[in-house]
Short mmCIF file of C-alpha atoms in Angstrom, two decimals:
data_model
loop_
_atom_site.label_atom_id
_atom_site.label_comp_id
_atom_site.label_asym_id
_atom_site.label_seq_id
_atom_site.Cartn_x
_atom_site.Cartn_y
_atom_site.Cartn_z
CA UNK A 1 3.54 -11.85 27.49
CA UNK A 2 7.14 -13.00 27.70
CA UNK A 3 6.03 -16.61 27.24
CA UNK A 4 5.16 -16.13 23.55
CA UNK A 5 8.40 -14.22 22.94
CA UNK A 6 10.46 -16.94 24.61
CA UNK A 7 8.65 -19.64 22.64
CA UNK A 8 9.18 -17.71 19.41
CA UNK A 9 12.94 -17.53 20.05
CA UNK A 10 12.98 -21.24 20.86
CA UNK A 11 11.19 -22.09 17.59
CA UNK A 12 13.31 -19.89 15.30
CA UNK A 13 17.05 -20.36 16.01
CA UNK A 14 18.05 -20.43 12.33
CA UNK A 15 16.09 -17.26 11.59
CA UNK A 16 17.83 -15.61 14.52
CA UNK A 17 21.24 -16.69 13.19
CA UNK A 18 20.33 -15.42 9.71
CA UNK A 19 19.27 -12.08 11.19
CA UNK A 20 22.49 -11.73 13.15
CA UNK A 21 24.46 -12.30 9.94
CA UNK A 22 22.22 -9.93 7.96
CA UNK A 23 22.88 -7.10 10.41
CA UNK A 24 26.53 -7.16 9.37
CA UNK A 25 25.60 -6.00 5.87
CA UNK A 26 22.10 -4.49 6.04
CA UNK A 27 20.99 -1.73 8.44
CA UNK A 28 18.71 -3.45 10.93
CA UNK A 29 19.11 -6.73 9.07
CA UNK A 30 16.94 -6.04 6.02
CA UNK A 31 16.04 -3.43 3.38
CA UNK A 32 12.39 -2.96 4.39
CA UNK A 33 11.27 -1.66 7.77
CA UNK A 34 7.77 -2.96 7.16
CA UNK A 35 8.82 -6.61 7.38
CA UNK A 36 10.75 -6.29 10.64
CA UNK A 37 9.28 -7.18 13.99
CA UNK A 38 10.93 -7.67 17.39
CA UNK A 39 12.81 -9.60 18.50
CA UNK A 40 13.62 -10.44 14.83
CA UNK A 41 11.66 -11.60 11.76
CA UNK A 42 11.46 -15.12 10.41
CA UNK A 43 13.57 -15.75 7.31
CA UNK A 44 11.53 -17.47 4.61
CA UNK A 45 13.12 -20.21 2.51
CA UNK A 46 10.22 -21.02 0.22
CA UNK A 47 6.52 -20.47 -0.41
CA UNK A 48 3.70 -22.11 -2.33
CA UNK A 49 0.01 -21.36 -2.40
CA UNK A 50 -1.06 -19.95 0.96
CA UNK A 51 1.94 -21.27 2.90
CA UNK A 52 5.51 -20.16 3.64
CA UNK A 53 8.35 -22.21 5.13
CA UNK A 54 10.96 -20.52 7.28
CA UNK A 55 14.66 -21.25 7.78
CA UNK A 56 13.83 -23.64 10.62
CA UNK A 57 11.48 -25.67 8.43
CA UNK A 58 8.28 -24.41 10.05
CA UNK A 59 5.29 -24.22 7.70
CA UNK A 60 3.04 -21.23 8.30
CA UNK A 61 -0.30 -20.19 6.82
CA UNK A 62 0.37 -16.84 5.13
CA UNK A 63 -2.15 -14.05 5.64
CA UNK A 64 0.23 -11.29 4.50
CA UNK A 65 0.62 -12.33 0.85
CA UNK A 66 3.41 -9.81 0.23
CA UNK A 67 1.39 -7.04 1.86
CA UNK A 68 -1.90 -8.25 0.30
CA UNK A 69 -0.68 -8.33 -3.33
CA UNK A 70 -0.79 -12.11 -3.90
CA UNK A 71 -4.44 -12.78 -4.64
CA UNK A 72 -3.50 -16.11 -6.22
CA UNK A 73 -1.04 -17.04 -3.48
CA UNK A 74 2.64 -17.84 -3.88
CA UNK A 75 4.00 -19.23 -7.15
CA UNK A 76 0.69 -19.95 -8.93
CA UNK A 77 1.29 -21.82 -12.18
CA UNK A 78 -0.11 -19.14 -14.56
CA UNK A 79 2.19 -16.50 -13.07
CA UNK A 80 5.23 -18.79 -12.99
CA UNK A 81 4.59 -19.80 -16.61
CA UNK A 82 4.29 -16.14 -17.68
CA UNK A 83 7.55 -15.21 -15.97
CA UNK A 84 9.38 -18.21 -17.40
CA UNK A 85 8.09 -17.44 -20.87
CA UNK A 86 9.19 -13.81 -20.66
CA UNK A 87 12.66 -14.74 -19.40
CA UNK A 88 13.14 -16.94 -22.44
CA UNK A 89 12.33 -13.96 -24.69
CA UNK A 90 14.62 -11.50 -22.91
CA UNK A 91 14.12 -9.20 -19.97
CA UNK A 92 14.79 -5.56 -20.91
CA UNK A 93 14.40 -4.31 -24.50
CA UNK A 94 14.62 -0.52 -24.17
CA UNK A 95 11.64 -0.44 -26.51
CA UNK A 96 7.86 -0.88 -26.25
CA UNK A 97 6.25 -4.28 -26.58
CA UNK A 98 2.73 -5.54 -27.16
CA UNK A 99 2.41 -7.08 -23.70
CA UNK A 100 2.55 -3.58 -22.27
CA UNK A 101 -0.31 -2.50 -24.53
CA UNK A 102 -2.32 -5.59 -23.59
CA UNK A 103 -2.07 -4.85 -19.88
CA UNK A 104 -2.77 -1.15 -20.39
CA UNK A 105 -5.93 -1.99 -22.34
CA UNK A 106 -7.08 -4.39 -19.63
CA UNK A 107 -6.60 -1.81 -16.89
CA UNK A 108 -8.33 0.95 -18.83
CA UNK A 109 -11.30 -1.33 -19.46
CA UNK A 110 -11.61 -2.28 -15.80
CA UNK A 111 -10.86 0.91 -13.88
CA UNK A 112 -13.43 3.73 -14.09
CA UNK A 113 -10.87 6.55 -13.72
CA UNK A 114 -8.41 5.24 -16.34
CA UNK A 115 -8.57 6.99 -19.70
CA UNK A 116 -4.81 6.54 -20.06
CA UNK A 117 -2.21 4.70 -17.98
CA UNK A 118 1.56 4.62 -17.51
CA UNK A 119 3.60 1.91 -15.83
CA UNK A 120 6.17 2.32 -13.07
CA UNK A 121 8.35 0.00 -11.03
CA UNK A 122 6.50 0.43 -7.71
CA UNK A 123 3.50 1.86 -5.96
CA UNK A 124 5.73 4.59 -4.54
CA UNK A 125 6.64 5.71 -8.06
CA UNK A 126 2.96 5.59 -8.97
CA UNK A 127 1.88 7.97 -6.19
CA UNK A 128 4.87 10.22 -6.87
CA UNK A 129 3.86 10.55 -10.51
CA UNK A 130 0.17 11.16 -9.80
CA UNK A 131 1.11 14.03 -7.51
CA UNK A 132 3.58 15.42 -10.04
CA UNK A 133 0.93 15.24 -12.75
CA UNK A 134 -1.60 17.00 -10.52
CA UNK A 135 0.84 19.82 -9.83
CA UNK A 136 1.61 20.20 -13.52
CA UNK A 137 -2.09 20.21 -14.40
CA UNK A 138 -3.23 22.71 -11.75
CA UNK A 139 -0.16 24.91 -11.44
CA UNK A 140 -0.48 24.59 -7.65
CA UNK A 141 1.82 22.88 -5.17
CA UNK A 142 0.03 21.91 -1.95
CA UNK A 143 -1.15 18.35 -1.36
CA UNK A 144 -3.83 17.14 1.08
CA UNK A 145 -3.66 13.68 2.65
CA UNK A 146 -5.42 11.86 5.45
CA UNK A 147 -3.74 11.26 8.79
CA UNK A 148 -2.62 7.63 8.90
CA UNK A 149 -2.52 7.24 5.12
CA UNK A 150 0.52 5.51 3.63
CA UNK A 151 1.41 6.38 0.04
CA UNK A 152 5.02 5.25 -0.33
CA UNK A 153 8.38 6.64 0.70
CA UNK A 154 8.91 9.85 -1.30
CA UNK A 155 9.08 13.13 0.60
CA UNK A 156 5.68 14.71 0.08
CA UNK A 157 3.76 11.65 1.32
CA UNK A 158 6.13 10.84 4.20
CA UNK A 159 3.96 12.99 6.43
CA UNK A 160 1.56 11.98 9.24
CA UNK A 161 1.69 8.25 8.55
CA UNK A 162 2.15 6.78 12.03
CA UNK A 163 2.08 9.54 14.59
CA UNK A 164 1.94 9.92 18.34
CA UNK A 165 -1.52 11.48 18.80
CA UNK A 166 -0.31 13.38 21.86
CA UNK A 167 2.18 15.27 19.69
CA UNK A 168 0.20 15.69 16.47
CA UNK A 169 -2.36 18.36 17.28
CA UNK A 170 -6.09 17.94 17.77
CA UNK A 171 -7.93 14.87 16.51
CA UNK A 172 -10.12 16.89 14.15
CA UNK A 173 -7.36 19.36 13.18
CA UNK A 174 -4.17 17.26 12.98
CA UNK A 175 -0.74 18.79 12.49
CA UNK A 176 1.57 17.72 9.66
CA UNK A 177 4.22 15.47 11.22
CA UNK A 178 7.36 14.12 9.53
CA UNK A 179 7.25 10.33 9.15
CA UNK A 180 11.03 10.08 8.86
CA UNK A 181 14.16 12.12 9.19
CA UNK A 182 15.79 13.66 6.13
CA UNK A 183 12.78 15.29 4.50
CA UNK A 184 13.51 18.35 2.38
CA UNK A 185 12.95 21.78 3.88
CA UNK A 186 9.41 22.98 3.34
CA UNK A 187 7.80 19.56 2.89
CA UNK A 188 5.57 19.88 5.95
CA UNK A 189 4.37 23.28 4.76
CA UNK A 190 3.35 21.76 1.42
CA UNK A 191 1.10 19.08 2.96
CA UNK A 192 -2.35 19.65 4.46
CA UNK A 193 -3.41 16.85 6.81
CA UNK A 194 -7.09 16.00 7.24
CA UNK A 195 -8.74 13.56 9.69
CA UNK A 196 -9.82 10.32 8.00
CA UNK A 197 -13.59 9.71 7.93
CA UNK A 198 -14.36 13.00 9.69
CA UNK A 199 -16.33 14.57 6.87
CA UNK A 200 -17.20 17.97 8.32
CA UNK A 201 -13.85 18.83 9.93
CA UNK A 202 -11.95 17.56 6.87
CA UNK A 203 -14.02 19.77 4.55
CA UNK A 204 -13.42 22.75 6.83
CA UNK A 205 -9.65 22.25 6.61
CA UNK A 206 -9.73 21.79 2.84
CA UNK A 207 -11.75 24.98 2.37
CA UNK A 208 -9.00 27.00 4.04
CA UNK A 209 -6.46 25.79 1.47
CA UNK A 210 -8.62 25.44 -1.65
CA UNK A 211 -6.74 28.03 -3.69
CA UNK A 212 -3.37 26.34 -3.13
CA UNK A 213 -4.27 22.65 -3.37
CA UNK A 214 -3.12 20.67 -6.40
CA UNK A 215 -4.39 17.31 -5.21
CA UNK A 216 -6.02 15.26 -2.50
CA UNK A 217 -4.53 11.78 -2.19
CA UNK A 218 -6.39 9.20 -0.13
CA UNK A 219 -6.50 5.46 0.49
CA UNK A 220 -10.14 4.36 0.21
CA UNK A 221 -9.12 1.89 2.90
CA UNK A 222 -6.41 2.84 5.40
CA UNK A 223 -4.28 -0.23 4.77
CA UNK A 224 -1.08 -0.15 6.75
CA UNK A 225 -2.67 0.97 10.01
CA UNK A 226 -5.52 -1.53 10.17
CA UNK A 227 -7.67 -1.96 7.02
CA UNK A 228 -10.12 0.78 8.01
CA UNK A 229 -12.57 1.52 5.16
CA UNK A 230 -13.54 5.05 4.26
CA UNK A 231 -17.18 5.96 4.59
CA UNK A 232 -19.09 6.74 1.41
CA UNK A 233 -19.90 10.15 2.88
CA UNK A 234 -16.20 10.97 3.38
CA UNK A 235 -15.12 9.95 -0.12
CA UNK A 236 -18.15 11.66 -1.62
CA UNK A 237 -17.21 14.89 0.14
CA UNK A 238 -13.67 14.67 -1.25
CA UNK A 239 -15.07 14.12 -4.75
CA UNK A 240 -17.43 17.10 -4.46
CA UNK A 241 -14.77 19.42 -3.02
CA UNK A 242 -12.24 18.48 -5.69
CA UNK A 243 -14.73 19.06 -8.50
CA UNK A 244 -15.89 22.39 -7.11
CA UNK A 245 -12.36 23.75 -6.63
CA UNK A 246 -10.36 22.35 -9.54
CA UNK A 247 -8.37 20.00 -7.30
CA UNK A 248 -7.19 16.60 -8.59
CA UNK A 249 -8.61 13.72 -6.52
CA UNK A 250 -6.22 10.76 -6.35
CA UNK A 251 -7.18 7.32 -5.06
CA UNK A 252 -4.20 5.29 -3.87
CA UNK A 253 -5.45 1.78 -4.67
CA UNK A 254 -2.19 -0.06 -4.08
CA UNK A 255 -4.03 -2.09 -1.43
CA UNK A 256 -7.72 -1.42 -2.05
CA UNK A 257 -7.68 -2.42 -5.73
CA UNK A 258 -8.54 -5.99 -4.77
CA UNK A 259 -11.91 -4.98 -3.31
CA UNK A 260 -13.62 -5.22 -6.73
CA UNK A 261 -12.56 -5.88 -10.35
CA UNK A 262 -12.39 -2.11 -10.89
CA UNK A 263 -11.00 -1.35 -7.45
CA UNK A 264 -12.64 0.42 -4.54
CA UNK A 265 -13.81 3.19 -6.89
CA UNK A 266 -16.10 0.63 -8.49
CA UNK A 267 -17.24 -0.60 -5.07
CA UNK A 268 -18.05 2.91 -3.80
CA UNK A 269 -19.28 4.24 -7.13
CA UNK A 270 -17.01 7.27 -6.78
CA UNK A 271 -14.55 8.00 -9.59
CA UNK A 272 -11.34 9.89 -8.79
CA UNK A 273 -9.38 11.91 -11.33
CA UNK A 274 -6.29 9.72 -11.00
CA UNK A 275 -5.43 6.34 -9.47
CA UNK A 276 -2.21 4.71 -8.28
CA UNK A 277 -1.64 0.94 -8.37
CA UNK A 278 1.14 -1.35 -7.14
CA UNK A 279 2.36 -4.94 -7.20
CA UNK A 280 -1.14 -6.38 -7.18
CA UNK A 281 -1.30 -5.93 -10.98
CA UNK A 282 1.91 -7.94 -11.44
CA UNK A 283 1.50 -10.99 -9.25
CA UNK A 284 3.70 -9.47 -6.54
CA UNK A 285 6.50 -8.42 -8.89
CA UNK A 286 8.01 -4.93 -8.72
CA UNK A 287 5.53 -3.06 -10.87
CA UNK A 288 3.09 -0.22 -10.48
CA UNK A 289 0.86 2.00 -12.58
CA UNK A 290 -0.83 5.36 -12.49
CA UNK A 291 -3.57 6.65 -14.70
CA UNK A 292 -6.53 8.93 -14.96
CA UNK A 293 -8.30 11.54 -17.02
CA UNK A 294 -6.95 12.07 -20.51
CA UNK A 295 -6.54 15.83 -20.09
CA UNK A 296 -4.32 15.30 -17.04
CA UNK A 297 -2.31 12.39 -18.42
CA UNK A 298 -1.63 14.12 -21.75
CA UNK A 299 -0.29 17.32 -20.20
CA UNK A 300 2.73 15.94 -18.39
CA UNK A 301 5.88 14.50 -19.93
CA UNK A 302 6.63 11.59 -17.64
CA UNK A 303 8.22 8.57 -19.26
CA UNK A 304 8.45 6.03 -16.45
CA UNK A 305 7.97 2.51 -17.77
CA UNK A 306 8.01 -0.81 -15.92
CA UNK A 307 10.51 -3.45 -16.92
CA UNK A 308 9.32 -5.84 -19.61
CA UNK A 309 9.75 -8.77 -17.24
CA UNK A 310 6.89 -7.61 -15.07
CA UNK A 311 4.31 -6.56 -17.62
CA UNK A 312 3.06 -10.04 -18.72
CA UNK A 313 2.55 -11.13 -15.09
CA UNK A 314 -1.07 -10.18 -14.50
CA UNK A 315 -3.45 -11.07 -11.71
CA UNK A 316 -7.22 -10.90 -11.80
CA UNK A 317 -9.59 -11.95 -9.08
CA UNK A 318 -11.16 -10.86 -5.80
CA UNK A 319 -9.87 -11.19 -2.28
CA UNK A 320 -10.64 -10.28 1.31
CA UNK A 321 -8.72 -7.72 3.33
CA UNK A 322 -8.98 -7.69 7.09
CA UNK A 323 -7.58 -6.18 10.26
CA UNK A 324 -7.89 -7.47 13.83
CA UNK A 325 -8.44 -4.86 16.53
CA UNK A 326 -8.80 -5.47 20.26
CA UNK A 327 -10.93 -2.42 21.01
CA UNK A 328 -14.54 -2.02 22.11
CA UNK A 329 -15.24 1.46 20.80
CA UNK A 330 -16.20 2.42 17.26
CA UNK A 331 -13.25 2.72 14.88
CA UNK A 332 -13.51 5.81 12.68
CA UNK A 333 -10.05 7.22 11.98
CA UNK A 334 -6.35 6.79 12.57
CA UNK A 335 -6.42 7.96 16.17
CA UNK A 336 -8.90 5.28 17.16
CA UNK A 337 -6.45 2.67 15.91
CA UNK A 338 -3.51 4.44 17.53
CA UNK A 339 -5.07 3.87 20.97
CA UNK A 340 -4.58 0.12 20.69
CA UNK A 341 -2.40 -1.72 23.22
CA UNK A 342 0.63 -2.28 20.98
CA UNK A 343 2.37 -4.61 23.45
CA UNK A 344 -0.69 -6.87 23.68
CA UNK A 345 -1.13 -6.81 19.90
CA UNK A 346 2.50 -7.81 19.37
CA UNK A 347 2.13 -10.67 21.83
CA UNK A 348 -0.87 -11.90 19.85
CA UNK A 349 1.18 -11.58 16.65
CA UNK A 350 3.99 -13.71 18.10
CA UNK A 351 1.46 -16.19 19.44
CA UNK A 352 -0.07 -16.58 15.98
CA UNK A 353 3.40 -17.05 14.49
CA UNK A 354 4.14 -19.73 17.06
CA UNK A 355 0.95 -21.52 16.03
CA UNK A 356 1.87 -21.37 12.34
CA UNK A 357 -0.06 -18.29 11.20
CA UNK A 358 1.77 -15.41 9.50
CA UNK A 359 0.19 -11.97 9.52
CA UNK A 360 1.52 -8.44 9.45
CA UNK A 361 2.79 -7.28 12.86
CA UNK A 362 -0.16 -4.88 13.18
CA UNK A 363 -2.53 -7.83 12.61
CA UNK A 364 -3.74 -6.97 9.15
CA UNK A 365 -3.81 -9.38 6.26
CA UNK A 366 -5.58 -10.75 3.24
CA UNK A 367 -7.05 -14.07 2.21
CA UNK A 368 -5.76 -15.55 -1.06
CA UNK A 369 -7.17 -18.40 -3.10
CA UNK A 370 -3.75 -20.04 -3.27
CA UNK A 371 -3.43 -23.71 -2.45
CA UNK A 372 -0.56 -25.99 -1.59
CA UNK A 373 2.28 -26.05 0.90
CA UNK A 374 5.42 -23.94 1.02
CA UNK A 375 8.63 -25.14 -0.57
CA UNK A 376 11.90 -25.51 1.28
#
């Protein structure tokens, strides 16, 4: 396995130098843990279509697409033209504009759960606001989430994201585990963790907390841990339970929105009460949105609005999400994925990089319809 690592270091001396300099000013050498991999990440100098070029001039085929958000690839002309046009008209107005209304109308027409929508600056803000709205609507405080689900970096969802199965309770009755240090006191007590795709055990856990639950938040496809789709039975159970017990069902479609024009809720034919979206609606720019039933959206007083720069940058289209797993057994939930040989997987990741293919370190990615080579 050391051969691929040694070759990677040999091929990326300028990226290594850039990383060494970055560590002097940025903890770990960057601001996002998700784009770091050992021994160090490549530093990208330019990108076009489905290709990126690193600091050493190596052209790589990009299967990450800014964590699956770039359906049209890097720097597609319609997006570049929209950004350039908005810059020429000003960036921040501190007032509404018609582009915002245009995008809101488009989303409400496409997404089954959207009666009303608000914009944010990220997917993290979107999930934060859906949960806050659910609490305001129900008057309850507990949240249920699936083990292995990633919903951003705020406290209440920083629970049981990537866990050591040997320390996280039973497979079918997982314990709530902190995903990071620094969470507020009581956060773990406010989160109920259910096993992904285990319909019966998950329902049993939810029943025990039904009088305290404000919301269930779920990724219809577990994105960050391996692109594992939910079963129709599992999502249908969540929909039925939420309806029967006055709980708000939230679909986090930051990743899964690209499955169909109306997101995975259109694909599965299951409509949640609220939905969170991320950069996919803005061509990779820092934008997000959350929306849902009118009675929920009208009851809370949130006023988060995305910057005017991002609103005109819209992406429509379909794409393919995928994950590569070197396992023989059936993959059902997070713990099946957690059994993978991480050292072997990382060696494959470095080997793909060395051959000019860029994926996420956990070997998940997305296919774009972008064309052209990266810029330098």
